Amino acid sequence: MLSTLRRGIVRTSAANASTSSLNHVSLRTFAKQNQKIVCTLYPGGEAGRRNPNILGCAENELGLRQYLESQGHTLVVTTDKENDVDKDGNVVRVCDFEKELQDANVVISQPFYPGYVTPERIAKSPNLKLAITAGVGSDHVSLKDAWDAGITVAEVTGSNVVSVAEHVVMQILSLVRNYIPAYKQVVEGEWDIAAIADRAWDLEGKQVGTVAAGRIGYRVLQRLKPFDVGLHYTDIQRLSTEQEDSLGVKWHESVEEMVPHLDVITINCPLHGGTEYLFDRKMLEKCKPGAFIVNTARGKIVDENALADAVDSGHIGGYAGDVWFPQPAPRTHPWRLMPRHAMTPHVSGTTLDAQARYAAGVKSILDAYLNEKPIQPKEYIIIDPENDYSSPAYPDLRGMTDRRKTN
């Protein structure tokens, strides 16, 4: 007879009411019980088994198992996150992630090895109330459908900012100084100085701009200033006059207006409906001939085939980054095969230092949810439908397209 009407409200049973002077509804705060948390993490292999500080791998489970099971909750961790399909696109095997998600209360995934929380999976998961990103970037969740279903989406904002900013600077230097081919020469026993010098420049004096100057983009600008480059940025929210003056950075009203001036472009904006395939063929054509692009934001911000064609033609001098679509990237992904790239797997935001930060953040978000407390800091929240809140970092919640753009 005891029934929970809504969060924090419990109606007493008729039997208990007979011992009281009147029936009543009592308000109280209570911890959630018997919650199922489904988590998809990348395989750790030998390194994960050997090193407990690789918290983001499936073997080490973000350090959550003892914490959750001691409170009576269930933690399911899987690396099996993709359905098998036949040549016609029909599902022939449903992955463990999708099966376990259907009666889950909480889902945890990562930018590096995302479990895609699609509209179809949301529709099949009526108990789902919270989606947590162990890291930064929640585009693997269909935010509009999550909003409509009343699912809160949260991530560990700020956990990766130093790690990614350092990775960006490293990859800019790798491209401009033609480092990757030089390294390959050493490994392969060669010694051809002219072949490397043919495409190697100093970074000093070049024009470098960031698409977005938020937590990561701003730190990239800070780290590039000592190189005596011309700094540029575009963002929907302009930096303060003091920040612009201290960096000596020039603001541009749009990406289209900024890119023709740049020798190096670094992409540091979130992926949402407004930035998907932002760098399509038309945008790439606007870039300065020979420009370098570094993208550590999201792979789907760049049209992979258009980019590969632009690098092949020489219009884009080189491309680097660590984000792909889908992830893991197939062996035939055009960015693996094109010349003059310095790509890595999605590792920029998962140093051991960053993993400690995002594992702690996930636990903090879970603790707030399980104990009926507000998630703090508020910057962790991407969408909170119950309180009609969405992060300004995601101004466009519409779903990303499933098909390739044709332009």
Tab-separated table of C-alpha atoms in Angstrom, residues 94-319:
chain	number	residue	atom	x	y	z
A	94	VAL	CA	22.062	-6.473	-29.514
A	95	CYS	CA	25.064	-5.347	-27.471
A	96	ASP	CA	25.244	-5.748	-23.697
A	97	PHE	CA	25.126	-1.975	-23.206
A	98	GLU	CA	21.752	-1.656	-24.918
A	99	LYS	CA	20.295	-4.679	-23.132
A	100	GLU	CA	21.441	-3.548	-19.688
A	101	LEU	CA	20.304	0.032	-20.300
A	102	GLN	CA	16.649	-0.947	-20.621
A	103	ASP	CA	16.063	-1.238	-16.859
A	104	ALA	CA	18.834	1.101	-15.691
A	105	ASN	CA	18.342	4.186	-13.540
A	106	VAL	CA	21.725	5.762	-14.355
A	107	VAL	CA	24.031	5.463	-17.346
A	108	ILE	CA	27.712	6.441	-17.341
A	109	SER	CA	29.739	6.759	-20.511
A	110	GLN	CA	32.881	8.474	-21.786
A	111	PRO	CA	33.857	10.775	-24.641
A	112	PHE	CA	36.783	8.452	-25.438
A	113	TYR	CA	34.677	5.292	-25.804
A	114	PRO	CA	31.104	6.548	-25.999
A	115	GLY	CA	28.039	4.449	-25.396
A	116	TYR	CA	25.562	6.227	-27.624
A	117	VAL	CA	22.330	7.028	-25.779
A	118	THR	CA	20.156	7.351	-28.860
A	119	PRO	CA	16.463	8.260	-29.142
A	120	GLU	CA	15.674	4.579	-29.654
A	121	ARG	CA	17.602	3.522	-26.557
A	122	ILE	CA	16.013	6.272	-24.485
A	123	ALA	CA	12.552	5.120	-25.575
A	124	LYS	CA	13.377	1.574	-24.412
A	125	SER	CA	14.705	2.749	-21.017
A	126	PRO	CA	11.739	4.077	-19.000
A	127	ASN	CA	13.599	4.015	-15.665
A	128	LEU	CA	16.517	6.132	-16.854
A	129	LYS	CA	16.819	9.366	-14.862
A	130	LEU	CA	20.489	10.378	-15.088
A	131	ALA	CA	23.163	10.214	-17.798
A	132	ILE	CA	26.702	11.002	-16.648
A	133	THR	CA	29.672	11.695	-18.877
A	134	ALA	CA	32.937	10.575	-17.277
A	135	GLY	CA	34.797	13.474	-18.804
A	136	VAL	CA	33.625	16.427	-20.858
A	137	GLY	CA	31.279	16.454	-23.849
A	138	SER	CA	27.825	14.879	-23.796
A	139	ASP	CA	27.027	14.775	-27.495
A	140	HIS	CA	26.804	10.970	-27.378
A	141	VAL	CA	23.476	11.504	-25.591
A	142	SER	CA	20.489	12.599	-27.662
A	143	LEU	CA	19.910	15.709	-25.577
A	144	LYS	CA	16.526	16.648	-26.997
A	145	ASP	CA	15.124	13.173	-26.377
A	146	ALA	CA	16.706	13.086	-22.934
A	147	TRP	CA	15.033	16.413	-22.183
A	148	ASP	CA	11.657	15.146	-23.357
A	149	ALA	CA	12.073	12.009	-21.227
A	150	GLY	CA	12.981	13.998	-18.116
A	151	ILE	CA	16.550	12.672	-17.976
A	152	THR	CA	19.206	14.849	-16.348
A	153	VAL	CA	22.525	14.874	-18.233
A	154	ALA	CA	25.684	15.834	-16.365
A	155	GLU	CA	29.412	15.796	-17.053
A	156	VAL	CA	32.589	16.549	-15.129
A	157	THR	CA	33.092	20.037	-16.507
A	158	GLY	CA	36.675	21.237	-16.248
A	159	SER	CA	38.216	17.834	-15.568
A	160	ASN	CA	40.128	17.741	-18.855
A	161	VAL	CA	40.877	21.384	-19.632
A	162	VAL	CA	44.598	21.407	-18.854
A	163	SER	CA	45.164	18.012	-20.467
A	164	VAL	CA	43.426	18.944	-23.723
A	165	ALA	CA	44.986	22.417	-23.965
A	166	GLU	CA	48.452	20.888	-23.672
A	167	HIS	CA	47.556	18.300	-26.328
A	168	VAL	CA	46.442	21.055	-28.699
A	169	VAL	CA	49.753	22.911	-28.395
A	170	MET	CA	51.664	19.663	-28.870
A	171	GLN	CA	49.774	18.874	-32.068
A	172	ILE	CA	50.103	22.394	-33.450
A	173	LEU	CA	53.874	22.121	-33.081
A	174	SER	CA	53.851	18.613	-34.546
A	175	LEU	CA	52.166	19.884	-37.700
A	176	VAL	CA	53.990	23.179	-38.149
A	177	ARG	CA	57.426	21.653	-37.510
A	178	ASN	CA	56.657	18.547	-39.623
A	179	TYR	CA	57.550	16.363	-36.656
A	180	ILE	CA	55.699	13.133	-37.509
A	181	PRO	CA	57.507	12.461	-40.832
A	182	ALA	CA	60.824	13.305	-39.131
A	183	TYR	CA	60.143	10.798	-36.374
A	184	LYS	CA	59.190	8.164	-38.951
A	185	GLN	CA	62.526	8.713	-40.703
A	186	VAL	CA	64.372	7.828	-37.515
A	187	VAL	CA	62.284	4.715	-36.892
A	188	GLU	CA	62.669	3.559	-40.494
A	189	GLY	CA	66.433	4.171	-40.635
A	190	GLU	CA	66.276	7.110	-43.050
A	191	TRP	CA	68.042	10.494	-43.070
A	192	ASP	CA	66.517	12.942	-45.552
A	193	ILE	CA	66.808	16.473	-44.170
A	194	ALA	CA	65.374	18.206	-47.231
A	195	ALA	CA	62.225	16.067	-47.187
A	196	ILE	CA	61.434	17.352	-43.692
A	197	ALA	CA	62.540	20.958	-44.190
A	198	ASP	CA	60.309	21.118	-47.266
A	199	ARG	CA	57.234	21.520	-45.035
A	200	ALA	CA	58.652	22.776	-41.697
A	201	TRP	CA	58.115	26.284	-40.352
A	202	ASP	CA	58.569	28.276	-37.156
A	203	LEU	CA	55.390	28.873	-35.195
A	204	GLU	CA	56.530	32.388	-34.244
A	205	GLY	CA	54.829	35.074	-36.280
A	206	LYS	CA	52.014	32.847	-37.508
A	207	GLN	CA	48.324	33.700	-37.088
A	208	VAL	CA	46.553	31.203	-34.810
A	209	GLY	CA	42.863	31.212	-33.950
A	210	THR	CA	40.486	29.172	-31.828
A	211	VAL	CA	36.882	28.346	-32.569
A	212	ALA	CA	35.510	28.968	-29.051
A	213	ALA	CA	37.449	30.422	-26.137
A	214	GLY	CA	35.857	28.616	-23.238
A	215	ARG	CA	37.697	26.633	-20.583
A	216	ILE	CA	39.891	24.814	-23.115
A	217	GLY	CA	40.130	27.401	-25.880
A	218	TYR	CA	41.139	30.128	-23.431
A	219	ARG	CA	43.897	27.952	-21.981
A	220	VAL	CA	45.148	27.224	-25.491
A	221	LEU	CA	45.426	30.981	-26.101
A	222	GLN	CA	47.293	31.418	-22.806
A	223	ARG	CA	49.787	28.692	-23.720
A	224	LEU	CA	50.343	30.034	-27.227
A	225	LYS	CA	51.006	33.651	-26.256
A	226	PRO	CA	54.704	33.042	-25.350
A	227	PHE	CA	55.294	31.787	-28.906
A	228	ASP	CA	54.826	35.354	-30.198
A	229	VAL	CA	52.010	34.459	-32.556
A	230	GLY	CA	49.029	36.530	-33.634
A	231	LEU	CA	46.065	35.284	-31.603
A	232	HIS	CA	42.447	35.237	-32.770
A	233	TYR	CA	39.174	33.794	-31.526
A	234	THR	CA	35.463	33.632	-32.203
A	235	ASP	CA	32.822	32.711	-29.646
A	236	ILE	CA	29.163	33.404	-28.959
A	237	GLN	CA	30.296	34.895	-25.645
A	238	ARG	CA	33.063	37.434	-26.003
A	239	LEU	CA	35.929	37.546	-23.520
A	240	SER	CA	36.211	40.541	-21.234
A	241	THR	CA	38.231	43.535	-22.381
A	242	GLU	CA	40.805	42.721	-19.686
A	243	GLN	CA	41.180	39.152	-20.959
A	244	GLU	CA	41.513	40.255	-24.577
A	245	ASP	CA	44.092	42.881	-23.678
A	246	SER	CA	46.174	40.546	-21.514
A	247	LEU	CA	46.373	37.995	-24.320
A	248	GLY	CA	46.544	40.440	-27.184
A	249	VAL	CA	43.848	38.416	-28.918
A	250	LYS	CA	41.520	39.645	-31.675
A	251	TRP	CA	37.821	38.719	-31.640
A	252	HIS	CA	35.971	37.830	-34.846
A	253	GLU	CA	32.209	37.816	-35.262
A	254	SER	CA	32.078	34.435	-36.986
A	255	VAL	CA	34.093	31.397	-37.965
A	256	GLU	CA	33.602	32.304	-41.626
A	257	GLU	CA	35.111	35.735	-41.076
A	258	MET	CA	38.048	34.450	-39.018
A	259	VAL	CA	39.446	31.438	-40.884
A	260	PRO	CA	40.748	33.228	-44.018
A	261	HIS	CA	43.263	35.072	-41.801
A	262	LEU	CA	44.693	32.025	-40.019
A	263	ASP	CA	47.736	29.867	-40.528
A	264	VAL	CA	46.568	27.534	-37.745
A	265	ILE	CA	42.980	26.794	-36.668
A	266	THR	CA	42.181	25.021	-33.407
A	267	ILE	CA	38.623	23.799	-32.789
A	268	ASN	CA	37.488	23.850	-29.162
A	269	CYS	CA	33.683	24.136	-29.273
A	270	PRO	CA	31.076	21.597	-28.131
A	271	LEU	CA	29.262	19.429	-30.664
A	272	HIS	CA	25.552	20.155	-30.937
A	273	GLY	CA	23.059	20.767	-33.706
A	274	GLY	CA	24.578	24.170	-34.431
A	275	THR	CA	28.190	22.968	-34.838
A	276	GLU	CA	27.718	19.587	-36.513
A	277	TYR	CA	29.759	19.608	-39.761
A	278	LEU	CA	30.626	23.250	-39.173
A	279	PHE	CA	33.796	22.606	-41.185
A	280	ASP	CA	32.165	21.338	-44.355
A	281	ARG	CA	33.507	21.805	-47.876
A	282	LYS	CA	32.373	25.412	-48.030
A	283	MET	CA	34.063	26.331	-44.754
A	284	LEU	CA	37.261	24.499	-45.689
A	285	GLU	CA	37.371	26.413	-48.975
A	286	LYS	CA	37.338	29.662	-46.969
A	287	CYS	CA	40.481	28.623	-45.092
A	288	LYS	CA	43.823	30.137	-46.052
A	289	PRO	CA	45.681	27.836	-48.494
A	290	GLY	CA	48.094	25.634	-46.575
A	291	ALA	CA	46.432	26.252	-43.199
A	292	PHE	CA	46.739	23.657	-40.446
A	293	ILE	CA	43.740	22.478	-38.423
A	294	VAL	CA	43.786	20.873	-34.968
A	295	ASN	CA	40.493	19.462	-33.685
A	296	THR	CA	40.298	18.082	-30.157
A	297	ALA	CA	36.617	18.983	-29.781
A	298	ARG	CA	34.505	16.412	-31.651
A	299	GLY	CA	35.090	14.570	-34.904
A	300	LYS	CA	31.627	15.320	-36.229
A	301	ILE	CA	32.346	19.056	-36.303
A	302	VAL	CA	34.422	18.343	-39.437
A	303	ASP	CA	33.183	16.581	-42.568
A	304	GLU	CA	35.675	13.736	-42.748
A	305	ASN	CA	35.538	13.222	-46.519
A	306	ALA	CA	35.704	16.914	-47.326
A	307	LEU	CA	38.665	17.292	-44.968
A	308	ALA	CA	40.505	14.323	-46.462
A	309	ASP	CA	40.019	15.771	-49.947
A	310	ALA	CA	41.288	19.184	-48.802
A	311	VAL	CA	44.426	17.648	-47.280
A	312	ASP	CA	45.013	15.458	-50.346
A	313	SER	CA	44.800	18.515	-52.595
A	314	GLY	CA	47.165	20.537	-50.396
A	315	HIS	CA	44.615	23.265	-49.682
A	316	ILE	CA	44.769	22.220	-46.017
A	317	GLY	CA	48.419	21.837	-45.056
A	318	GLY	CA	47.801	19.233	-42.379
A	319	TYR	CA	45.311	18.035	-39.800
